[in-house]
JSON list of C-alpha atoms and ligand atoms in Angstrom, two decimals:
[
{"chain": "A", "resi": 1134, "resn": "UNK", "atom": "CA", "xyz": [114.23, 56.91, -58.30]},
{"chain": "A", "resi": 1135, "resn": "UNK", "atom": "CA", "xyz": [111.87, 53.99, -59.13]},
{"chain": "A", "resi": 1136, "resn": "UNK", "atom": "CA", "xyz": [111.57, 51.75, -56.15]},
{"chain": "A", "resi": 1137, "resn": "UNK", "atom": "CA", "xyz": [112.22, 47.93, -56.11]},
{"chain": "A", "resi": 1138, "resn": "UNK", "atom": "CA", "xyz": [108.40, 47.32, -56.32]},
{"chain": "A", "resi": 1139, "resn": "UNK", "atom": "CA", "xyz": [107.94, 49.58, -59.01]},
{"chain": "A", "resi": 1140, "resn": "UNK", "atom": "CA", "xyz": [110.79, 48.14, -61.23]},
{"chain": "A", "resi": 1141, "resn": "UNK", "atom": "CA", "xyz": [109.07, 44.61, -60.64]},
{"chain": "A", "resi": 1142, "resn": "UNK", "atom": "CA", "xyz": [105.75, 45.93, -61.68]},
{"chain": "A", "resi": 1143, "resn": "UNK", "atom": "CA", "xyz": [107.30, 47.60, -64.79]},
{"chain": "A", "resi": 1144, "resn": "UNK", "atom": "CA", "xyz": [108.75, 44.35, -65.90]},
{"chain": "A", "resi": 1145, "resn": "UNK", "atom": "CA", "xyz": [105.42, 42.35, -65.34]},
{"chain": "A", "resi": 1146, "resn": "UNK", "atom": "CA", "xyz": [103.65, 45.12, -67.38]},
{"chain": "A", "resi": 1147, "resn": "UNK", "atom": "CA", "xyz": [106.06, 44.95, -70.12]},
{"chain": "A", "resi": 1148, "resn": "UNK", "atom": "CA", "xyz": [105.86, 41.14, -70.32]},
{"chain": "A", "resi": 1149, "resn": "UNK", "atom": "CA", "xyz": [102.01, 41.67, -70.41]},
{"chain": "A", "resi": 1150, "resn": "UNK", "atom": "CA", "xyz": [102.39, 44.13, -73.03]},
{"chain": "A", "resi": 1151, "resn": "UNK", "atom": "CA", "xyz": [104.73, 41.81, -75.32]},
{"chain": "A", "resi": 1152, "resn": "UNK", "atom": "CA", "xyz": [102.02, 38.93, -74.83]},
{"chain": "A", "resi": 1153, "resn": "UNK", "atom": "CA", "xyz": [98.90, 41.34, -75.63]},
{"chain": "A", "resi": 1154, "resn": "UNK", "atom": "CA", "xyz": [100.56, 42.64, -78.66]},
{"chain": "A", "resi": 1155, "resn": "UNK", "atom": "CA", "xyz": [101.41, 39.27, -79.95]},
{"chain": "A", "resi": 1156, "resn": "UNK", "atom": "CA", "xyz": [97.94, 38.21, -79.53]},
{"chain": "A", "resi": 1157, "resn": "UNK", "atom": "CA", "xyz": [96.51, 41.30, -81.08]},
{"chain": "A", "resi": 1158, "resn": "UNK", "atom": "CA", "xyz": [98.65, 40.54, -84.05]},
{"chain": "A", "resi": 1159, "resn": "UNK", "atom": "CA", "xyz": [97.21, 36.96, -84.37]},
{"chain": "A", "resi": 1160, "resn": "UNK", "atom": "CA", "xyz": [93.70, 38.40, -84.04]},
{"chain": "A", "resi": 1161, "resn": "UNK", "atom": "CA", "xyz": [94.33, 41.23, -86.36]},
{"chain": "A", "resi": 1162, "resn": "UNK", "atom": "CA", "xyz": [95.38, 38.92, -89.03]},
{"chain": "A", "resi": 1163, "resn": "UNK", "atom": "CA", "xyz": [92.40, 36.74, -88.73]},
{"chain": "A", "resi": 1164, "resn": "UNK", "atom": "CA", "xyz": [90.11, 39.64, -88.59]},
{"chain": "A", "resi": 1165, "resn": "UNK", "atom": "CA", "xyz": [91.70, 41.28, -91.66]},
{"chain": "A", "resi": 1166, "resn": "UNK", "atom": "CA", "xyz": [91.63, 38.19, -93.76]},
{"chain": "A", "resi": 1167, "resn": "UNK", "atom": "CA", "xyz": [88.21, 36.29, -93.23]},
{"chain": "A", "resi": 1168, "resn": "UNK", "atom": "CA", "xyz": [88.89, 32.80, -94.16]},
{"chain": "A", "resi": 1169, "resn": "UNK", "atom": "CA", "xyz": [85.58, 31.27, -94.54]},
{"chain": "A", "resi": 1170, "resn": "UNK", "atom": "CA", "xyz": [83.12, 30.59, -97.46]},
{"chain": "A", "resi": 1171, "resn": "UNK", "atom": "CA", "xyz": [79.64, 31.52, -98.04]},
{"chain": "A", "resi": 1172, "resn": "UNK", "atom": "CA", "xyz": [77.25, 29.77, -95.75]},
{"chain": "A", "resi": 1173, "resn": "UNK", "atom": "CA", "xyz": [79.86, 28.78, -93.47]},
{"chain": "A", "resi": 1174, "resn": "UNK", "atom": "CA", "xyz": [78.35, 29.70, -90.19]},
{"chain": "A", "resi": 1175, "resn": "UNK", "atom": "CA", "xyz": [81.01, 28.39, -87.97]},
{"chain": "A", "resi": 1176, "resn": "UNK", "atom": "CA", "xyz": [83.60, 30.05, -89.84]},
{"chain": "A", "resi": 1177, "resn": "UNK", "atom": "CA", "xyz": [81.72, 33.43, -89.90]},
{"chain": "A", "resi": 1178, "resn": "UNK", "atom": "CA", "xyz": [81.21, 33.07, -86.01]},
{"chain": "A", "resi": 1179, "resn": "UNK", "atom": "CA", "xyz": [84.98, 32.47, -85.48]},
{"chain": "A", "resi": 1180, "resn": "UNK", "atom": "CA", "xyz": [85.76, 35.57, -87.78]},
{"chain": "A", "resi": 1181, "resn": "UNK", "atom": "CA", "xyz": [83.34, 37.43, -85.66]},
{"chain": "A", "resi": 1182, "resn": "UNK", "atom": "CA", "xyz": [84.85, 36.48, -82.37]},
{"chain": "A", "resi": 1183, "resn": "UNK", "atom": "CA", "xyz": [88.39, 37.36, -83.96]},
{"chain": "A", "resi": 1184, "resn": "UNK", "atom": "CA", "xyz": [87.16, 40.86, -84.80]},
{"chain": "A", "resi": 1185, "resn": "UNK", "atom": "CA", "xyz": [85.67, 41.33, -81.12]},
{"chain": "A", "resi": 1186, "resn": "UNK", "atom": "CA", "xyz": [88.80, 40.04, -79.60]},
{"chain": "A", "resi": 1187, "resn": "UNK", "atom": "CA", "xyz": [90.92, 42.39, -81.83]},
{"chain": "A", "resi": 1188, "resn": "UNK", "atom": "CA", "xyz": [89.03, 45.34, -80.49]},
{"chain": "A", "resi": 1189, "resn": "UNK", "atom": "CA", "xyz": [89.27, 44.07, -76.86]},
{"chain": "A", "resi": 1190, "resn": "UNK", "atom": "CA", "xyz": [92.88, 43.71, -77.11]},
{"chain": "A", "resi": 1191, "resn": "UNK", "atom": "CA", "xyz": [93.72, 47.03, -78.40]},
{"chain": "A", "resi": 1192, "resn": "UNK", "atom": "CA", "xyz": [92.00, 48.49, -75.75]},
{"chain": "A", "resi": 1193, "resn": "UNK", "atom": "CA", "xyz": [94.15, 46.21, -73.27]},
{"chain": "A", "resi": 1194, "resn": "UNK", "atom": "CA", "xyz": [97.38, 47.14, -75.01]},
{"chain": "A", "resi": 1195, "resn": "UNK", "atom": "CA", "xyz": [96.47, 50.79, -74.53]},
{"chain": "A", "resi": 1196, "resn": "UNK", "atom": "CA", "xyz": [95.74, 50.24, -70.87]},
{"chain": "A", "resi": 1197, "resn": "UNK", "atom": "CA", "xyz": [98.92, 48.53, -70.35]},
{"chain": "A", "resi": 1198, "resn": "UNK", "atom": "CA", "xyz": [100.79, 51.27, -72.12]},
{"chain": "A", "resi": 1199, "resn": "UNK", "atom": "CA", "xyz": [99.12, 53.66, -69.87]},
{"chain": "A", "resi": 1200, "resn": "UNK", "atom": "CA", "xyz": [99.76, 51.83, -66.68]},
{"chain": "A", "resi": 1201, "resn": "UNK", "atom": "CA", "xyz": [103.36, 51.42, -67.81]},
{"chain": "A", "resi": 1202, "resn": "UNK", "atom": "CA", "xyz": [103.72, 55.36, -68.08]},
{"chain": "A", "resi": 1203, "resn": "UNK", "atom": "CA", "xyz": [102.16, 55.69, -64.63]},
{"chain": "A", "resi": 1204, "resn": "UNK", "atom": "CA", "xyz": [104.58, 53.15, -63.21]},
{"chain": "A", "resi": 1205, "resn": "UNK", "atom": "CA", "xyz": [107.56, 54.85, -64.70]},
{"chain": "A", "resi": 1206, "resn": "UNK", "atom": "CA", "xyz": [106.42, 58.19, -63.31]},
{"chain": "A", "resi": 1207, "resn": "UNK", "atom": "CA", "xyz": [105.81, 56.57, -59.75]},
{"chain": "A", "resi": 1208, "resn": "UNK", "atom": "CA", "xyz": [102.16, 56.49, -59.75]},
{"chain": "A", "resi": 1209, "resn": "UNK", "atom": "CA", "xyz": [101.49, 53.01, -60.07]},
{"chain": "A", "resi": 1210, "resn": "UNK", "atom": "CA", "xyz": [98.62, 51.78, -57.90]},
{"chain": "A", "resi": 1211, "resn": "UNK", "atom": "CA", "xyz": [96.88, 54.97, -57.73]},
{"chain": "A", "resi": 1212, "resn": "UNK", "atom": "CA", "xyz": [93.68, 55.94, -59.53]},
{"chain": "A", "resi": 1213, "resn": "UNK", "atom": "CA", "xyz": [93.79, 57.92, -62.72]},
{"chain": "A", "resi": 1214, "resn": "UNK", "atom": "CA", "xyz": [90.57, 59.70, -61.94]},
{"chain": "A", "resi": 1215, "resn": "UNK", "atom": "CA", "xyz": [90.39, 60.29, -58.35]},
{"chain": "A", "resi": 1216, "resn": "UNK", "atom": "CA", "xyz": [93.98, 59.75, -57.07]},
{"chain": "A", "resi": 1217, "resn": "UNK", "atom": "CA", "xyz": [92.96, 57.41, -54.48]},
{"chain": "A", "resi": 1218, "resn": "UNK", "atom": "CA", "xyz": [94.98, 54.15, -54.02]},
{"chain": "A", "resi": 1219, "resn": "UNK", "atom": "CA", "xyz": [93.75, 51.11, -56.08]},
{"chain": "A", "resi": 1220, "resn": "UNK", "atom": "CA", "xyz": [92.87, 48.05, -53.78]},
{"chain": "A", "resi": 1221, "resn": "UNK", "atom": "CA", "xyz": [95.52, 45.54, -53.66]},
{"chain": "A", "resi": 1222, "resn": "UNK", "atom": "CA", "xyz": [93.07, 42.92, -54.61]},
{"chain": "A", "resi": 1223, "resn": "UNK", "atom": "CA", "xyz": [91.96, 44.80, -57.91]},
{"chain": "A", "resi": 1224, "resn": "UNK", "atom": "CA", "xyz": [95.82, 45.36, -59.04]},
{"chain": "A", "resi": 1225, "resn": "UNK", "atom": "CA", "xyz": [96.47, 41.65, -58.35]},
{"chain": "A", "resi": 1226, "resn": "UNK", "atom": "CA", "xyz": [93.54, 40.54, -60.70]},
{"chain": "A", "resi": 1227, "resn": "UNK", "atom": "CA", "xyz": [94.17, 43.36, -63.24]},
{"chain": "A", "resi": 1228, "resn": "UNK", "atom": "CA", "xyz": [97.78, 44.63, -62.92]},
{"chain": "A", "resi": 1229, "resn": "UNK", "atom": "CA", "xyz": [97.45, 47.07, -65.75]},
{"chain": "A", "resi": 1230, "resn": "UNK", "atom": "CA", "xyz": [94.25, 48.97, -64.48]},
{"chain": "A", "resi": 1231, "resn": "UNK", "atom": "CA", "xyz": [94.60, 52.63, -63.95]},
{"chain": "A", "resi": 1232, "resn": "UNK", "atom": "CA", "xyz": [91.20, 53.27, -62.23]},
{"chain": "A", "resi": 1233, "resn": "UNK", "atom": "CA", "xyz": [89.92, 52.16, -58.76]},
{"chain": "A", "resi": 1234, "resn": "UNK", "atom": "CA", "xyz": [86.82, 50.05, -58.52]},
{"chain": "A", "resi": 1235, "resn": "UNK", "atom": "CA", "xyz": [84.52, 53.04, -57.82]},
{"chain": "A", "resi": 1236, "resn": "UNK", "atom": "CA", "xyz": [85.79, 55.30, -61.01]},
{"chain": "A", "resi": 1237, "resn": "UNK", "atom": "CA", "xyz": [85.74, 51.90, -63.16]},
{"chain": "A", "resi": 1238, "resn": "UNK", "atom": "CA", "xyz": [82.43, 51.31, -62.24]},
{"chain": "A", "resi": 1239, "resn": "UNK", "atom": "CA", "xyz": [81.28, 55.10, -63.07]},
{"chain": "A", "resi": 1240, "resn": "UNK", "atom": "CA", "xyz": [83.00, 54.59, -66.81]},
{"chain": "A", "resi": 1241, "resn": "UNK", "atom": "CA", "xyz": [81.65, 51.05, -67.41]},
{"chain": "B", "resi": 314, "resn": "LIG", "atom": "ZN1", "xyz": [89.23, 56.40, -58.66]}
]
């Protein structure tokens, strides 16, 4: 049975997921249809930023989905790699993280 805390986390993660997907769609549209003329350096760098953000958001969406899965299994807040508890401060800053500080540092 999911606890009250887990249900609340699932709510928060679902909200984050909706927002991240919306943002991702925006940047995807921009990345797919570059809207600048030859020699338009500013337009080009805006487009490049959209491409970079798109990649970042794709990762974020995946991470949130994984965190949601884990929350639904009652594993929220435990590290996916080592099984240790993830620190409260870290979860507060990154609610969808699935790695503890130590494991995140190893994979970064
Ligand atoms: Zn870990």
